[in-house]
Short mmCIF file of C-alpha atoms in Angstrom, two decimals:
data_model
loop_
_atom_site.label_atom_id
_atom_site.label_comp_id
_atom_site.label_asym_id
_atom_site.label_seq_id
_atom_site.Cartn_x
_atom_site.Cartn_y
_atom_site.Cartn_z
CA MET A 855 -18.45 57.63 195.24
CA THR A 856 -17.67 54.24 196.77
CA ASN A 857 -17.92 53.02 200.36
CA GLU A 858 -15.52 50.69 202.22
CA GLU A 859 -17.16 47.64 200.61
CA GLY A 860 -16.55 49.07 197.12
CA GLN A 861 -20.22 49.77 196.43
CA VAL A 862 -20.78 52.59 193.93
CA PHE A 863 -23.20 55.43 194.66
CA GLY A 864 -24.66 57.56 191.88
CA GLY A 865 -23.14 60.92 191.04
CA LEU A 866 -25.16 64.14 191.20
CA VAL A 867 -25.32 67.38 189.21
CA ASP A 868 -26.75 70.46 190.95
CA VAL A 869 -28.08 73.47 189.06
CA LEU A 870 -28.47 76.87 190.77
CA LEU A 871 -30.47 79.23 188.55
CA GLY A 872 -29.42 82.86 188.76
CA ASN A 873 -31.65 85.75 189.81
CA GLY A 874 -29.70 88.25 187.70
CA ASP A 875 -28.43 90.23 190.69
CA GLY A 876 -25.53 87.97 191.68
CA THR A 877 -27.69 85.72 193.83
CA PHE A 878 -28.95 82.23 192.99
CA GLN A 879 -31.95 80.08 193.65
CA PRO A 880 -31.65 76.89 195.73
CA ALA A 881 -29.88 74.00 194.01
CA VAL A 882 -31.92 71.56 191.96
CA THR A 883 -30.32 68.11 191.90
CA TYR A 884 -30.16 65.69 188.98
CA ALA A 885 -28.74 62.17 188.84
CA SER A 886 -25.59 62.31 186.72
CA GLY A 887 -26.21 58.84 185.29
CA GLY A 888 -22.88 57.50 186.59
CA GLY A 889 -20.86 57.12 189.76
CA ASP A 890 -18.55 59.86 191.08
CA ALA A 891 -19.51 62.75 188.79
CA TRP A 892 -16.27 64.70 188.39
CA SER A 893 -16.60 67.37 185.69
CA VAL A 894 -19.34 69.09 183.69
CA ALA A 895 -19.51 71.05 180.44
CA VAL A 896 -22.45 73.12 179.16
CA MET A 897 -23.28 73.21 175.43
CA ASP A 898 -26.22 72.85 173.08
CA VAL A 899 -25.52 69.36 171.74
CA ASN A 900 -28.80 68.63 169.90
CA GLY A 901 -29.30 71.93 168.09
CA ASP A 902 -32.52 73.04 169.81
CA ASP A 903 -30.89 76.22 171.16
CA ASN A 904 -31.26 74.94 174.74
CA PRO A 905 -28.10 74.44 176.82
CA ASP A 906 -27.39 70.83 177.74
CA LEU A 907 -25.15 69.26 180.41
CA ILE A 908 -22.30 66.85 179.59
CA VAL A 909 -20.84 65.08 182.62
CA ALA A 910 -17.64 63.04 183.13
CA ASN A 911 -18.13 60.24 185.68
CA LEU A 912 -15.27 58.25 187.18
CA CYS A 913 -17.36 55.08 187.33
CA SER A 914 -20.45 53.50 185.90
CA GLN A 915 -23.43 53.24 188.23
CA SER A 916 -22.63 49.60 188.97
CA SER A 917 -18.84 49.36 189.18
CA CYS A 918 -15.54 51.24 189.21
CA SER A 919 -13.78 48.24 187.65
CA THR A 920 -15.25 49.02 184.23
CA HIS A 921 -14.81 52.10 182.01
CA GLY A 922 -15.81 55.55 183.15
CA VAL A 923 -18.90 57.07 181.53
CA VAL A 924 -19.91 60.30 179.80
CA THR A 925 -23.52 61.29 180.38
CA VAL A 926 -25.67 63.87 178.61
CA LEU A 927 -28.63 65.62 180.23
CA LEU A 928 -30.60 67.45 177.53
CA GLY A 929 -32.02 70.78 178.56
CA ASN A 930 -35.72 71.66 178.37
CA GLY A 931 -35.04 75.36 177.88
CA ASP A 932 -36.56 76.38 181.21
CA GLY A 933 -33.60 75.54 183.43
CA THR A 934 -34.60 71.92 183.91
CA PHE A 935 -32.97 68.84 182.38
CA ARG A 936 -34.01 65.39 181.20
CA THR A 937 -32.79 62.01 182.42
CA ALA A 938 -29.13 61.33 181.67
CA VAL A 939 -28.12 59.28 178.62
CA THR A 940 -24.92 57.31 179.15
CA TYR A 941 -21.90 56.72 176.85
CA ASP A 942 -18.70 54.75 177.44
CA SER A 943 -15.81 57.19 178.02
CA GLY A 944 -13.31 54.83 176.33
CA GLY A 945 -11.09 54.56 179.41
CA PHE A 946 -11.10 54.31 183.18
CA GLN A 947 -11.88 57.13 185.61
CA ALA A 948 -13.25 59.83 183.30
CA PHE A 949 -12.58 63.03 185.23
CA SER A 950 -12.49 65.98 182.83
CA ILE A 951 -14.57 66.90 179.81
CA GLY A 952 -14.89 69.51 177.08
CA ALA A 953 -17.29 70.09 174.19
CA THR A 954 -16.75 71.83 170.84
CA ASP A 955 -16.91 71.13 167.12
CA ILE A 956 -13.65 69.21 166.69
CA ASN A 957 -13.87 68.10 163.04
CA GLY A 958 -15.52 71.18 161.53
CA ASP A 959 -18.75 69.48 160.48
CA GLY A 960 -20.94 71.89 162.43
CA LYS A 961 -21.82 69.26 165.04
CA PRO A 962 -20.68 69.45 168.67
CA ASP A 963 -18.15 66.82 169.75
CA VAL A 964 -16.92 65.74 173.19
CA ALA A 965 -13.36 65.19 174.43
CA VAL A 966 -12.84 63.41 177.72
CA VAL A 967 -9.77 62.86 179.89
CA ASN A 968 -9.54 59.40 181.46
CA GLY A 969 -7.33 58.57 184.41
CA GLY A 970 -5.85 55.47 182.77
CA SER A 971 -6.26 52.66 180.28
CA GLN A 972 -6.67 50.10 183.03
CA LYS A 973 -7.92 50.07 186.60
CA GLN A 974 -6.94 47.21 188.88
CA ILE A 975 -8.59 46.38 192.15
CA VAL A 976 -6.25 44.13 194.11
CA GLU A 977 -7.56 42.48 197.24
CA GLN A 978 -5.18 40.88 199.72
CA THR A 979 -5.60 37.19 200.36
CA THR A 980 -4.89 35.69 203.77
CA SER A 981 -1.72 33.84 204.72
CA ASP A 982 -0.97 31.17 207.30
CA ALA A 983 2.45 30.82 208.92
CA LYS A 984 3.88 27.62 210.43
CA LEU A 985 7.28 27.24 212.11
CA MET A 986 9.17 24.05 212.98
CA SER A 987 12.61 23.45 214.47
CA SER A 988 15.03 20.53 214.39
CA PRO A 989 16.43 19.10 216.56
CA ASN A 990 14.21 20.04 219.48
CA PRO A 991 15.37 19.80 222.21
CA SER A 992 18.97 20.71 221.41
CA THR A 993 22.09 21.45 223.47
CA VAL A 994 24.07 24.69 223.89
CA GLY A 995 26.23 25.27 220.82
CA GLN A 996 24.33 22.78 218.69
CA ALA A 997 23.05 23.95 215.29
CA VAL A 998 19.28 24.22 215.13
CA THR A 999 17.40 24.64 211.84
CA PHE A 1000 14.11 26.54 211.75
CA THR A 1001 11.75 26.00 208.82
CA ALA A 1002 8.99 28.49 208.07
CA ASN A 1003 6.10 27.68 205.74
CA ILE A 1004 3.90 30.56 204.59
CA THR A 1005 0.83 29.42 202.69
CA SER A 1006 -1.93 31.35 200.93
CA PRO A 1007 -5.14 30.00 199.37
CA THR A 1008 -4.72 31.67 195.97
CA VAL A 1009 -1.08 32.72 195.37
CA THR A 1010 2.42 31.69 196.44
CA ALA A 1011 3.73 33.90 199.23
CA MET A 1012 6.88 35.83 198.28
CA GLY A 1013 9.24 38.16 200.10
CA PRO A 1014 11.30 38.04 203.30
CA VAL A 1015 10.55 36.45 206.65
CA THR A 1016 12.26 37.46 209.88
CA PHE A 1017 13.27 35.12 212.72
CA THR A 1018 13.40 36.72 216.17
CA LEU A 1019 14.11 35.75 219.79
CA GLY A 1020 12.29 38.30 221.92
CA LYS A 1021 13.37 41.69 220.59
CA THR A 1022 16.51 40.28 219.01
CA THR A 1023 16.53 39.61 215.27
CA LEU A 1024 18.27 36.33 214.51
CA GLY A 1025 18.08 36.56 210.72
CA THR A 1026 16.02 37.44 207.65
CA VAL A 1027 15.51 34.97 204.81
CA GLN A 1028 13.72 35.24 201.45
CA LEU A 1029 10.85 32.84 200.83
CA SER A 1030 11.28 30.29 198.05
CA GLY A 1031 8.11 28.46 197.10
CA GLY A 1032 6.55 29.72 200.31
CA LYS A 1033 9.33 28.20 202.45
CA ALA A 1034 12.38 29.62 204.27
CA THR A 1035 15.00 27.95 206.48
CA PHE A 1036 17.35 29.50 209.01
CA THR A 1037 20.08 27.79 211.06
CA THR A 1038 21.76 29.05 214.22
CA SER A 1039 23.98 27.59 216.96
CA SER A 1040 23.93 30.63 219.26
CA LEU A 1041 20.77 29.99 221.25
CA PRO A 1042 21.11 30.22 225.05
CA ALA A 1043 20.12 27.45 227.45
CA GLY A 1044 16.46 27.38 228.41
CA SER A 1045 13.11 27.60 226.64
CA ASN A 1046 13.49 30.00 223.72
CA MET A 1047 10.38 31.46 222.08
CA ILE A 1048 11.38 31.78 218.42
CA LYS A 1049 9.03 33.79 216.22
CA VAL A 1050 8.87 34.03 212.45
CA THR A 1051 7.12 37.05 210.90
CA TYR A 1052 6.00 37.46 207.32
CA ASN A 1053 5.17 41.11 206.56
CA GLY A 1054 3.13 40.28 203.49
CA ASN A 1055 2.84 42.29 200.26
CA SER A 1056 0.16 43.87 198.08
CA ASN A 1057 -1.38 40.45 197.39
CA VAL A 1058 -0.82 38.49 200.60
CA ALA A 1059 -1.56 39.57 204.16
CA ARG A 1060 0.85 39.51 207.12
CA SER A 1061 1.16 36.46 209.40
CA SER A 1062 3.43 35.03 212.09
CA ALA A 1063 4.08 31.86 214.07
CA VAL A 1064 6.00 30.85 217.21
CA VAL A 1065 7.86 27.70 218.25
CA THR A 1066 9.43 26.93 221.64
CA GLN A 1067 13.00 25.70 221.21
CA VAL A 1068 14.32 23.92 224.31
CA VAL A 1069 18.11 24.24 224.69
CA GLU A 1070 19.69 22.01 227.31
CA PRO A 1071 23.08 22.73 228.98
#
């Protein structure tokens, strides 16, 4: 599994040997050889008449941004198993597995189901909002233009920004090249706290800025 920082922890396979009366001995734990062990199949894969374990792991031990892995734990014939040997699953997030002779050559084969052909990890980058107005101060009934600039260190911010006065929405404008302008002539006399809000997207985080527009009688 992974923690909040994206670190991968090793998967585990537990074996509970039966007593023959419907009860089982305490679990014996083996490292699966990958991260997030998801499915297991039991089959003699090396022809020694001892059952072996074949495990589908969502991730490798080091990362979930690479292919999933199939691991094989050869059995010793006494209910114990050797250290896992790892194979690339051929896709991302290997989560189901089966074993049989697929091509009729008398040798066991493995089929694995992968969650996808690609796994993307998208991290949001920060954004910084700036808001300017012109002219400032203005007079009642005069058109005032507000210019919002939304910048990000790695990508160009896209999407809508919203201009508000208190709880009142003045207008919503789409960013173009990280910039949006909005003009209004309906501001009341006094000091008006105009706020622009950018809600962000999957790549860029939310941000906002405020400017005080003075409107004289």
